[in-house]
Amino acid sequence: MAQLDAALAKIDSNLDAALARLFALVAIPSISTDPAFAGEVDRTAEWLAADLRSLGFEAAVRPTTGHPMVVAKAGRAGAPHLLFYGHYDVQPPDPLELWESPPFEPRLVETPEGKQILGRGVSDDKGQLMTFIEACRAFQESGGLPCSVTILLEGEEETGSPSLPGFLAEHRAELKAELALACDTGMWDRRTPAISVMLRGLVLEEVVVRGAARDLHSGMFGGAAINPIHVLALIIADLHDENGRVAVPGFYEDVTELPEEIAEQWRKLPFNGRHFLEEVGLSVPAGETGRSVLEMIWSRPTCDVNGIIGGYTGKGSKTVLPAEARAKFSFRLVGAQDPEKIAASFRSFVKARLPADCEAEFVSHGASRAQQLPVASAALSKARKALREEWGKDAVLAGCGGSIPIVGAFKRDLGMDTLMVGFALDDDRIHSPNEKYELSSFHKGMRSWARILAALAAERT
Ligand code: BES
Ligand code: MN
Ligand code: MN
């Protein structure tokens, strides 16, 4: 306990230095999806490895089939082994003109609610991963880590982690730990921490519908020739029924209802679906009839069209009958829904609706299963107690509507559960212009991890 107190005091007195390190990290534009930034992604990995070495970790930048991983180790051998995961890649900052200051020139601003750090990636996920690294630093400066810690930092999360399964398979032995920790999720609100015990899975599918052999004059062929955009639009319209349910056959087969303990907690949460929607300029929930907004975003599966491309989309007009149309789809999965089964059923659904002369091509952009942390686990109780000590309130056992592919891979390939604790807020604008992270999230996030590490080290789980 004396050691924890010393570490907490270090965190408080070193806050300015920690902030300076975060600024240096955010200043490197590690945009994983754009090949033009591959060098910057590498530079970020090198920066992190060097930073981890500065606090006594043995750290290496490891190549993968894509962007590199940073793997670092420190701590007491024989003590519980924990694997921390974070991602150092970021989403593109576009549209640039909507940023109030350049996305890769982080700065601190004062607001009526407190200080905020601005910059692409501050909340997703650089500020968050640094809360853990800074907690480790504080322990290292107070006599050493209370457990054995491996840190795995990925540079491809925002592109669906394509190199991950291969990397895990190759390094299974050294990465396997008693428990994985991740800091890539949010709090319930600015004063209430959350442990995300459910994470939705994801299936990303692109469909190309092809008709005529080439684009045609819509006066010469219109009426006689099939239009792939119409075909695609009809398929998209068929995907949901009038109650907002997804019409793909078998879609709900492996959807499990919420564990009662969680359902009861959610019913008691002060959450107003209307306010949640009003924040983004909406008023009426658009999902399944009879489900609360919280269920819609945390525990129900979805199907969304993320983009449609086809025909003439330039300035002015063009009387063209396009030869092809494409759309990008994402399905959020819950419970035991099987990504392969869902993708196969979706493809049959599309094929069954293709008229004569049309063909469909399918491209998969990745998939991951939904995850659920066993609510009765000892690690969860310890983390809840640690968070209560820091925040003076119970942590909400939350769902997470987003997806983090590695969490599924940890479970499937390494048999490891992941404890997901994050300090982002719903209004952090992740993936959007003017992304921010509250200074209080950063500071109390570090303190929370210090307490969680101490709690997990106390007895073996
Ligand atoms: N950190 C997010 C996941 C997240 C989203 C957590 C919202 C909490 C609330 C993560 O970086 C992310 O954006 N995931 C993508 C995965 C995709 C790119 C494979 C997602 O959920 O869309
Ligand atoms: Mn993230
Ligand atoms: Mn993200």
Short mmCIF file of C-alpha atoms and ligand atoms in Angstrom, two decimals:
data_model
loop_
_atom_site.label_atom_id
_atom_site.label_comp_id
_atom_site.label_asym_id
_atom_site.label_seq_id
_atom_site.Cartn_x
_atom_site.Cartn_y
_atom_site.Cartn_z
CA MET A 1 0.00 0.00 0.00
CA ALA A 2 2.85 2.37 0.80
CA GLN A 3 4.10 1.68 -2.69
CA LEU A 4 0.75 2.51 -4.25
CA ASP A 5 0.63 5.76 -2.33
CA ALA A 6 4.11 6.62 -3.54
CA ALA A 7 3.11 5.84 -7.13
CA LEU A 8 -0.03 7.98 -6.86
CA ALA A 9 2.03 10.86 -5.51
CA LYS A 10 4.48 10.49 -8.44
CA ILE A 11 1.58 10.61 -10.89
CA ASP A 12 0.36 13.86 -9.36
CA SER A 13 3.73 15.55 -9.25
CA ASN A 14 4.74 14.42 -12.76
CA LEU A 15 1.54 15.42 -14.56
CA ASP A 16 3.15 18.20 -16.60
CA ALA A 17 5.93 15.93 -17.81
CA ALA A 18 3.37 13.23 -18.70
CA LEU A 19 1.41 15.78 -20.68
CA ALA A 20 4.53 16.83 -22.56
CA ARG A 21 5.16 13.19 -23.50
CA LEU A 22 1.57 12.78 -24.70
CA PHE A 23 1.93 15.90 -26.86
CA ALA A 24 5.07 14.49 -28.46
CA LEU A 25 3.23 11.25 -29.23
CA VAL A 26 0.13 12.95 -30.65
CA ALA A 27 2.31 15.15 -32.85
CA ILE A 28 3.31 12.14 -34.96
CA PRO A 29 0.61 11.50 -37.59
CA SER A 30 0.30 7.71 -37.34
CA ILE A 31 -2.55 7.30 -39.82
CA SER A 32 -2.62 3.57 -40.43
CA THR A 33 -4.99 3.45 -43.37
CA ASP A 34 -3.01 5.79 -45.63
CA PRO A 35 0.18 4.26 -47.11
CA ALA A 36 1.65 7.78 -47.41
CA PHE A 37 1.98 7.81 -43.61
CA ALA A 38 3.66 4.42 -43.18
CA GLY A 39 6.93 6.13 -42.19
CA GLU A 40 5.13 8.13 -39.50
CA VAL A 41 3.49 4.97 -38.18
CA ASP A 42 6.96 3.41 -37.86
CA ARG A 43 8.27 6.54 -36.18
CA THR A 44 5.47 6.36 -33.62
CA ALA A 45 6.34 2.76 -32.80
CA GLU A 46 9.99 3.75 -32.33
CA TRP A 47 8.98 6.68 -30.13
CA LEU A 48 6.93 4.40 -27.89
CA ALA A 49 9.64 1.75 -27.63
CA ALA A 50 12.16 4.43 -26.65
CA ASP A 51 9.76 5.88 -24.09
CA LEU A 52 9.15 2.43 -22.60
CA ARG A 53 12.90 1.82 -22.38
CA SER A 54 13.25 5.10 -20.51
CA LEU A 55 11.13 3.64 -17.74
CA GLY A 56 12.98 0.38 -17.54
CA PHE A 57 11.01 -1.80 -19.96
CA GLU A 58 12.74 -4.13 -22.32
CA ALA A 59 11.05 -2.92 -25.49
CA ALA A 60 11.20 -3.82 -29.18
CA VAL A 61 9.52 -2.74 -32.39
CA ARG A 62 8.45 -5.98 -34.06
CA PRO A 63 7.68 -6.17 -37.75
CA THR A 64 4.41 -7.73 -38.94
CA THR A 65 2.89 -8.21 -42.38
CA GLY A 66 1.63 -4.62 -41.98
CA HIS A 67 2.49 -1.92 -39.44
CA PRO A 68 4.78 -2.92 -36.56
CA MET A 69 3.84 -3.91 -33.03
CA VAL A 70 5.61 -2.60 -29.95
CA VAL A 71 6.21 -5.32 -27.36
CA ALA A 72 7.66 -4.38 -23.98
CA LYS A 73 8.23 -6.21 -20.72
CA ALA A 74 8.99 -5.34 -17.13
CA GLY A 75 8.07 -6.25 -13.62
CA ARG A 76 8.40 -8.93 -11.03
CA ALA A 77 8.85 -12.45 -12.26
CA GLY A 78 6.59 -14.83 -10.38
CA ALA A 79 3.98 -12.12 -9.81
CA PRO A 80 0.72 -12.25 -11.81
CA HIS A 81 1.40 -11.66 -15.51
CA LEU A 82 -0.76 -9.02 -17.20
CA LEU A 83 -0.83 -8.09 -20.87
CA PHE A 84 -1.77 -4.49 -21.60
CA TYR A 85 -3.09 -3.62 -25.06
CA GLY A 86 -3.45 -0.25 -26.74
CA HIS A 87 -3.25 1.04 -30.30
CA TYR A 88 -1.02 3.85 -31.45
CA ASP A 89 -2.52 4.30 -34.90
CA VAL A 90 -5.15 6.95 -35.53
CA GLN A 91 -7.95 7.70 -37.96
CA PRO A 92 -7.36 10.21 -40.77
CA PRO A 93 -8.14 13.75 -39.57
CA ASP A 94 -10.43 14.58 -42.51
CA PRO A 95 -12.28 16.84 -43.05
CA LEU A 96 -9.34 19.06 -42.16
CA GLU A 97 -11.16 22.36 -42.61
CA LEU A 98 -13.43 21.56 -39.67
CA TRP A 99 -10.55 21.46 -37.15
CA GLU A 100 -10.16 24.55 -35.02
CA SER A 101 -6.41 23.97 -34.85
CA PRO A 102 -4.13 21.56 -36.75
CA PRO A 103 -4.90 17.94 -35.72
CA PHE A 104 -1.27 17.00 -35.13
CA GLU A 105 -0.38 20.09 -33.12
CA PRO A 106 -1.86 19.09 -29.78
CA ARG A 107 -2.77 21.79 -27.30
CA LEU A 108 -4.47 22.28 -23.97
CA VAL A 109 -7.61 24.40 -23.80
CA GLU A 110 -9.62 25.67 -20.84
CA THR A 111 -13.37 25.09 -20.93
CA PRO A 112 -16.08 25.65 -18.30
CA GLU A 113 -15.94 21.88 -17.60
CA GLY A 114 -12.19 21.80 -17.17
CA LYS A 115 -9.05 21.46 -19.24
CA GLN A 116 -9.09 19.47 -22.49
CA ILE A 117 -6.30 18.13 -24.66
CA LEU A 118 -7.02 18.54 -28.39
CA GLY A 119 -5.58 16.56 -31.28
CA ARG A 120 -6.19 13.54 -33.49
CA GLY A 121 -5.78 10.37 -31.46
CA VAL A 122 -5.68 11.99 -27.99
CA SER A 123 -8.70 9.97 -26.91
CA ASP A 124 -8.50 7.12 -29.44
CA ASP A 125 -6.10 5.81 -28.32
CA LYS A 126 -2.87 7.68 -27.53
CA GLY A 127 -3.99 9.49 -24.39
CA GLN A 128 -5.62 6.32 -23.14
CA LEU A 129 -2.63 4.04 -23.70
CA MET A 130 -0.38 6.62 -22.05
CA THR A 131 -2.50 6.48 -18.87
CA PHE A 132 -1.26 2.93 -18.44
CA ILE A 133 2.34 3.64 -19.41
CA GLU A 134 2.45 6.59 -17.00
CA ALA A 135 1.03 4.41 -14.21
CA CYS A 136 3.86 1.94 -14.90
CA ARG A 137 6.37 4.78 -14.84
CA ALA A 138 5.13 5.89 -11.43
CA PHE A 139 5.58 2.37 -10.05
CA GLN A 140 9.02 2.05 -11.59
CA GLU A 141 9.99 5.27 -9.82
CA SER A 142 8.56 3.94 -6.55
CA GLY A 143 10.42 0.66 -6.24
CA GLY A 144 9.14 -1.29 -9.25
CA LEU A 145 5.98 -2.77 -10.72
CA PRO A 146 3.93 -4.99 -8.41
CA CYS A 147 3.25 -7.51 -11.20
CA SER A 148 4.79 -8.79 -14.36
CA VAL A 149 3.65 -6.59 -17.24
CA THR A 150 3.83 -7.08 -20.98
CA ILE A 151 2.71 -4.16 -23.11
CA LEU A 152 1.49 -4.77 -26.67
CA LEU A 153 0.84 -1.70 -28.79
CA GLU A 154 -0.68 -2.13 -32.21
CA GLY A 155 -0.48 0.13 -35.26
CA GLU A 156 -3.38 -1.32 -37.28
CA GLU A 157 -6.42 -1.26 -35.03
CA GLU A 158 -8.18 1.40 -37.06
CA THR A 159 -7.88 -0.73 -40.18
CA GLY A 160 -9.29 -3.86 -38.56
CA SER A 161 -6.01 -5.40 -37.32
CA PRO A 162 -5.19 -7.45 -40.42
CA SER A 163 -1.76 -8.64 -39.19
CA LEU A 164 -2.93 -9.52 -35.74
CA PRO A 165 -3.90 -13.21 -35.91
CA GLY A 166 -0.59 -14.10 -37.53
CA PHE A 167 1.38 -12.11 -34.97
CA LEU A 168 -0.45 -13.66 -32.03
CA ALA A 169 0.04 -17.14 -33.40
CA GLU A 170 3.76 -16.54 -33.77
CA HIS A 171 4.27 -15.01 -30.32
CA ARG A 172 1.68 -16.92 -28.35
CA ALA A 173 4.00 -18.07 -25.57
CA GLU A 174 5.37 -14.66 -24.64
CA LEU A 175 2.05 -12.84 -24.97
CA LYS A 176 -0.10 -15.28 -23.07
CA ALA A 177 -0.87 -13.83 -19.65
CA GLU A 178 -3.37 -14.39 -16.89
CA LEU A 179 -5.43 -11.47 -18.03
CA ALA A 180 -5.38 -8.84 -20.74
CA LEU A 181 -6.06 -5.19 -19.96
CA ALA A 182 -7.17 -2.65 -22.53
CA CYS A 183 -7.68 1.08 -22.35
CA ASP A 184 -9.69 1.90 -25.47
CA THR A 185 -13.24 2.41 -24.19
CA GLY A 186 -15.17 5.11 -22.33
CA MET A 187 -16.46 6.17 -18.94
CA TRP A 188 -20.15 6.33 -18.08
CA ASP A 189 -19.90 10.10 -17.58
CA ARG A 190 -17.18 12.51 -16.49
CA ARG A 191 -17.47 11.49 -12.83
CA THR A 192 -18.37 7.82 -13.17
CA PRO A 193 -15.93 5.18 -14.37
CA ALA A 194 -16.99 2.17 -16.40
CA ILE A 195 -15.76 -1.32 -17.06
CA SER A 196 -16.89 -2.46 -20.48
CA VAL A 197 -17.98 -6.03 -19.95
CA MET A 198 -19.45 -6.42 -23.42
CA LEU A 199 -17.97 -5.50 -26.74
CA ARG A 200 -19.75 -5.81 -30.06
CA GLY A 201 -18.23 -7.80 -32.89
CA LEU A 202 -18.01 -6.63 -36.47
CA VAL A 203 -18.46 -7.95 -40.00
CA LEU A 204 -17.32 -5.66 -42.82
CA GLU A 205 -18.59 -6.54 -46.29
CA GLU A 206 -18.45 -4.73 -49.60
CA VAL A 207 -20.79 -5.62 -52.44
CA VAL A 208 -20.33 -4.78 -56.10
CA VAL A 209 -23.40 -5.25 -58.32
CA ARG A 210 -22.62 -5.40 -62.04
CA GLY A 211 -25.03 -5.14 -64.95
CA ALA A 212 -24.20 -4.07 -68.52
CA ALA A 213 -20.74 -4.53 -69.96
CA ARG A 214 -20.12 -0.77 -69.89
CA ASP A 215 -21.74 2.51 -68.81
CA LEU A 216 -24.58 3.36 -71.18
CA HIS A 217 -26.43 6.40 -72.48
CA SER A 218 -29.56 6.57 -70.31
CA GLY A 219 -31.61 7.91 -73.21
CA MET A 220 -30.56 5.23 -75.62
CA PHE A 221 -30.77 2.30 -73.12
CA GLY A 222 -32.81 3.66 -70.20
CA GLY A 223 -35.91 1.56 -69.59
CA ALA A 224 -34.49 -1.46 -71.37
CA ALA A 225 -31.24 -1.91 -69.46
CA ILE A 226 -31.03 -2.94 -65.83
CA ASN A 227 -29.64 -0.28 -63.49
CA PRO A 228 -27.30 -1.75 -60.79
CA ILE A 229 -27.89 1.24 -58.50
CA HIS A 230 -31.62 0.46 -58.45
CA VAL A 231 -30.87 -3.18 -57.77
CA LEU A 232 -28.56 -2.31 -54.89
CA ALA A 233 -31.05 0.19 -53.47
CA LEU A 234 -33.79 -2.45 -53.40
CA ILE A 235 -31.48 -4.89 -51.63
CA ILE A 236 -30.53 -2.24 -49.06
CA ALA A 237 -34.19 -1.38 -48.51
CA ASP A 238 -34.92 -5.05 -47.85
CA LEU A 239 -32.29 -5.36 -45.12
CA HIS A 240 -34.56 -4.07 -42.32
CA ASP A 241 -38.19 -4.84 -41.67
CA GLU A 242 -40.76 -2.28 -40.50
CA ASN A 243 -39.76 -2.94 -36.87
CA GLY A 244 -36.13 -2.12 -37.48
CA ARG A 245 -35.05 -5.75 -37.33
CA VAL A 246 -32.40 -7.06 -39.68
CA ALA A 247 -34.03 -9.32 -42.28
CA VAL A 248 -30.98 -11.46 -43.11
CA PRO A 249 -32.09 -15.08 -42.43
CA GLY A 250 -30.78 -16.48 -39.15
CA PHE A 251 -29.40 -13.11 -38.07
CA TYR A 252 -30.83 -13.29 -34.54
CA GLU A 253 -30.26 -17.01 -34.01
CA ASP A 254 -27.19 -16.68 -31.80
CA VAL A 255 -28.13 -13.40 -30.16
CA THR A 256 -28.25 -13.89 -26.42
CA GLU A 257 -30.30 -11.82 -24.02
CA LEU A 258 -28.43 -9.82 -21.39
CA PRO A 259 -27.36 -11.49 -18.13
CA GLU A 260 -29.96 -10.37 -15.56
CA GLU A 261 -27.38 -8.73 -13.29
CA ILE A 262 -26.33 -6.43 -16.11
CA ALA A 263 -29.84 -5.82 -17.42
CA GLU A 264 -30.95 -4.73 -13.97
CA GLN A 265 -28.03 -2.34 -13.60
CA TRP A 266 -28.73 -0.80 -16.98
CA ARG A 267 -32.40 -0.23 -16.14
CA LYS A 268 -31.31 1.82 -13.15
CA LEU A 269 -28.79 3.95 -15.02
CA PRO A 270 -29.75 7.57 -15.40
CA PHE A 271 -29.76 7.51 -19.18
CA ASN A 272 -32.05 9.55 -21.35
CA GLY A 273 -32.16 8.23 -24.90
CA ARG A 274 -33.68 11.44 -26.17
CA HIS A 275 -30.86 13.59 -24.75
CA PHE A 276 -28.31 11.18 -26.17
CA LEU A 277 -29.81 11.68 -29.64
CA GLU A 278 -30.32 15.41 -29.22
CA GLU A 279 -26.58 15.85 -28.68
CA VAL A 280 -26.12 14.90 -32.35
CA GLY A 281 -29.15 16.72 -33.70
CA LEU A 282 -31.62 13.80 -33.69
CA SER A 283 -34.78 13.07 -31.75
CA VAL A 284 -36.27 9.64 -32.48
CA PRO A 285 -34.49 6.27 -31.97
CA ALA A 286 -34.18 4.54 -35.35
CA GLY A 287 -33.47 0.98 -34.18
CA GLU A 288 -35.57 -2.02 -33.19
CA THR A 289 -39.03 -1.30 -31.84
CA GLY A 290 -39.35 -2.09 -28.15
CA ARG A 291 -35.66 -1.76 -27.29
CA SER A 292 -34.14 1.05 -25.24
CA VAL A 293 -31.49 3.28 -26.81
CA LEU A 294 -28.90 1.83 -24.43
CA GLU A 295 -29.74 -1.68 -25.62
CA MET A 296 -29.59 -0.51 -29.23
CA ILE A 297 -26.02 0.73 -28.86
CA TRP A 298 -24.67 -1.79 -26.35
CA SER A 299 -26.33 -5.15 -26.66
CA ARG A 300 -28.27 -5.44 -29.93
CA PRO A 301 -26.81 -6.36 -33.31
CA THR A 302 -27.05 -3.97 -36.24
CA CYS A 303 -26.63 -3.69 -39.98
CA ASP A 304 -25.51 -0.40 -41.49
CA VAL A 305 -24.61 0.82 -44.94
CA ASN A 306 -21.46 2.91 -44.54
CA GLY A 307 -21.21 4.10 -48.11
CA ILE A 308 -22.67 3.79 -51.60
CA ILE A 309 -20.68 4.41 -54.74
CA GLY A 310 -21.91 4.32 -58.31
CA GLY A 311 -22.69 6.25 -61.45
CA TYR A 312 -21.89 9.88 -62.01
CA THR A 313 -21.25 11.84 -58.81
CA GLY A 314 -19.30 14.81 -60.19
CA LYS A 315 -20.53 18.35 -60.71
CA GLY A 316 -23.46 19.06 -63.02
CA SER A 317 -25.30 16.13 -64.52
CA LYS A 318 -24.60 13.22 -66.82
CA THR A 319 -27.29 11.04 -68.39
CA VAL A 320 -25.58 7.77 -67.69
CA LEU A 321 -26.81 4.29 -66.90
CA PRO A 322 -24.00 2.86 -64.80
CA ALA A 323 -22.55 -0.59 -65.32
CA GLU A 324 -21.91 -1.12 -61.62
CA ALA A 325 -22.79 0.03 -58.13
CA ARG A 326 -21.14 -0.76 -54.84
CA ALA A 327 -21.91 -0.41 -51.18
CA LYS A 328 -20.01 -0.94 -47.95
CA PHE A 329 -21.82 -2.68 -45.11
CA SER A 330 -21.02 -3.19 -41.46
CA PHE A 331 -22.76 -5.52 -39.05
CA ARG A 332 -22.24 -5.10 -35.29
CA LEU A 333 -22.53 -8.48 -33.62
CA VAL A 334 -23.47 -9.51 -30.11
CA GLY A 335 -23.69 -12.71 -28.07
CA ALA A 336 -22.62 -15.81 -29.95
CA GLN A 337 -23.27 -14.52 -33.46
CA ASP A 338 -20.77 -16.14 -35.81
CA PRO A 339 -19.13 -13.65 -38.20
CA GLU A 340 -18.70 -16.28 -40.92
CA LYS A 341 -22.28 -17.43 -40.70
CA ILE A 342 -23.56 -13.85 -40.82
CA ALA A 343 -21.38 -12.99 -43.82
CA ALA A 344 -22.51 -16.14 -45.67
CA SER A 345 -26.18 -15.49 -44.93
CA PHE A 346 -25.83 -11.87 -46.03
CA ARG A 347 -24.22 -12.94 -49.30
CA SER A 348 -27.05 -15.40 -50.01
CA PHE A 349 -29.55 -12.66 -49.15
CA VAL A 350 -27.97 -10.40 -51.78
CA LYS A 351 -27.67 -13.14 -54.41
CA ALA A 352 -31.30 -14.17 -53.94
CA ARG A 353 -32.34 -10.65 -54.90
CA LEU A 354 -30.27 -10.28 -58.06
CA PRO A 355 -32.38 -10.00 -61.20
CA ALA A 356 -31.39 -11.47 -64.57
CA ASP A 357 -28.19 -10.01 -66.05
CA CYS A 358 -26.85 -8.84 -62.69
CA GLU A 359 -23.94 -10.31 -60.84
CA ALA A 360 -22.54 -9.57 -57.42
CA GLU A 361 -18.98 -9.61 -56.20
CA PHE A 362 -18.25 -9.71 -52.47
CA VAL A 363 -15.20 -8.39 -50.67
CA SER A 364 -14.61 -9.00 -46.98
CA HIS A 365 -12.90 -6.24 -45.02
CA GLY A 366 -12.57 -8.19 -41.81
CA ALA A 367 -14.61 -9.68 -39.01
CA SER A 368 -14.50 -10.16 -35.26
CA ARG A 369 -16.77 -11.78 -32.68
CA ALA A 370 -18.55 -10.07 -29.83
CA GLN A 371 -16.97 -10.49 -26.40
CA GLN A 372 -18.32 -10.73 -22.92
CA LEU A 373 -16.30 -10.63 -19.70
CA PRO A 374 -17.45 -13.12 -17.07
CA VAL A 375 -19.21 -10.90 -14.52
CA ALA A 376 -18.26 -13.15 -11.61
CA SER A 377 -14.49 -13.02 -12.20
CA ALA A 378 -12.15 -12.11 -9.35
CA ALA A 379 -10.25 -9.67 -11.55
CA LEU A 380 -13.45 -7.77 -12.22
CA SER A 381 -14.22 -7.43 -8.50
CA LYS A 382 -10.69 -6.19 -7.83
CA ALA A 383 -10.88 -3.66 -10.62
CA ARG A 384 -14.27 -2.44 -9.39
CA LYS A 385 -12.89 -1.93 -5.90
CA ALA A 386 -9.82 -0.09 -7.23
CA LEU A 387 -12.00 2.21 -9.34
CA ARG A 388 -14.32 2.88 -6.41
CA GLU A 389 -11.33 4.01 -4.38
CA GLU A 390 -10.24 6.44 -7.06
CA TRP A 391 -13.61 7.87 -8.12
CA GLY A 392 -15.64 7.49 -4.93
CA LYS A 393 -18.40 5.78 -6.91
CA ASP A 394 -19.15 2.35 -8.31
CA ALA A 395 -18.06 1.69 -11.87
CA VAL A 396 -20.86 1.02 -14.34
CA LEU A 397 -20.63 -2.42 -15.94
CA ALA A 398 -21.16 -1.08 -19.41
CA GLY A 399 -21.57 -2.39 -22.90
CA CYS A 400 -19.42 -1.05 -25.67
CA GLY A 401 -21.08 -0.47 -29.01
CA GLY A 402 -17.74 -0.27 -30.82
CA SER A 403 -15.43 -3.12 -31.68
CA ILE A 404 -11.80 -3.88 -30.83
CA PRO A 405 -10.79 -6.87 -32.93
CA ILE A 406 -7.88 -7.92 -30.72
CA VAL A 407 -10.13 -8.66 -27.76
CA GLY A 408 -11.72 -11.51 -29.70
CA ALA A 409 -8.33 -12.75 -30.84
CA PHE A 410 -7.01 -12.75 -27.24
CA LYS A 411 -9.88 -14.97 -26.22
CA ARG A 412 -9.81 -17.28 -29.23
CA ASP A 413 -6.06 -17.64 -29.74
CA LEU A 414 -4.69 -17.13 -26.22
CA GLY A 415 -7.67 -18.13 -24.06
CA MET A 416 -7.44 -14.79 -22.28
CA ASP A 417 -10.22 -12.50 -21.08
CA THR A 418 -9.76 -8.76 -21.42
CA LEU A 419 -10.55 -6.24 -18.72
CA MET A 420 -11.62 -3.12 -20.59
CA VAL A 421 -11.31 0.08 -18.62
CA GLY A 422 -11.18 3.39 -20.44
CA PHE A 423 -11.56 7.05 -19.59
CA ALA A 424 -12.89 8.50 -22.83
CA LEU A 425 -16.15 10.47 -22.77
CA ASP A 426 -18.99 10.20 -25.26
CA ASP A 427 -18.31 13.76 -26.43
CA ASP A 428 -14.60 13.19 -27.09
CA ARG A 429 -15.33 13.25 -30.85
CA ILE A 430 -13.27 10.16 -31.64
CA HIS A 431 -12.87 9.68 -35.42
CA SER A 432 -14.29 13.24 -35.86
CA PRO A 433 -12.75 16.70 -36.18
CA ASN A 434 -11.58 18.38 -32.93
CA GLU A 435 -11.03 15.13 -31.04
CA LYS A 436 -10.29 15.82 -27.36
CA TYR A 437 -9.39 14.04 -24.14
CA GLU A 438 -10.16 15.57 -20.79
CA LEU A 439 -7.12 16.35 -18.68
CA SER A 440 -9.04 14.76 -15.80
CA SER A 441 -9.43 11.54 -17.85
CA PHE A 442 -5.70 11.54 -18.44
CA HIS A 443 -4.77 12.25 -14.83
CA LYS A 444 -7.33 10.10 -13.05
CA GLY A 445 -6.90 7.41 -15.71
CA MET A 446 -3.25 7.04 -14.64
CA ARG A 447 -4.27 6.92 -10.99
CA SER A 448 -6.94 4.35 -11.76
CA TRP A 449 -4.47 2.05 -13.50
CA ALA A 450 -2.02 2.38 -10.61
CA ARG A 451 -4.77 1.23 -8.26
CA ILE A 452 -5.89 -1.57 -10.58
CA LEU A 453 -2.33 -2.85 -10.94
CA ALA A 454 -1.89 -2.85 -7.17
CA ALA A 455 -5.22 -4.64 -6.71
CA LEU A 456 -4.49 -7.30 -9.33
CA ALA A 457 -1.04 -7.90 -7.87
CA ALA A 458 -2.33 -8.31 -4.33
CA GLU A 459 -3.33 -11.96 -4.63
CA ARG A 460 -3.22 -14.28 -7.57
CA THR A 461 -6.47 -14.34 -9.50
N1 BES B 1 -11.71 2.68 -29.59
C1 BES B 1 -12.57 2.31 -30.67
C2 BES B 1 -13.68 1.38 -30.21
C3 BES B 1 -14.72 2.11 -29.42
C4 BES B 1 -15.67 2.87 -30.09
C5 BES B 1 -14.75 2.05 -28.05
C6 BES B 1 -16.63 3.57 -29.37
C7 BES B 1 -15.68 2.76 -27.34
C8 BES B 1 -16.63 3.51 -27.99
C9 BES B 1 -11.74 1.63 -31.75
O1 BES B 1 -10.53 2.30 -32.01
C10 BES B 1 -12.51 1.65 -33.04
O2 BES B 1 -12.71 2.69 -33.58
N2 BES B 1 -12.89 0.47 -33.53
C11 BES B 1 -13.45 0.33 -34.82
C12 BES B 1 -13.00 -1.01 -35.32
C13 BES B 1 -12.82 -1.10 -36.82
C14 BES B 1 -12.01 0.00 -37.41
C15 BES B 1 -12.26 -2.46 -37.17
C16 BES B 1 -14.96 0.37 -34.74
O3 BES B 1 -15.55 0.05 -33.72
O4 BES B 1 -15.57 0.78 -35.74
MN MN B 2 -9.59 2.80 -30.26
MN MN B 3 -10.98 4.06 -33.30
#
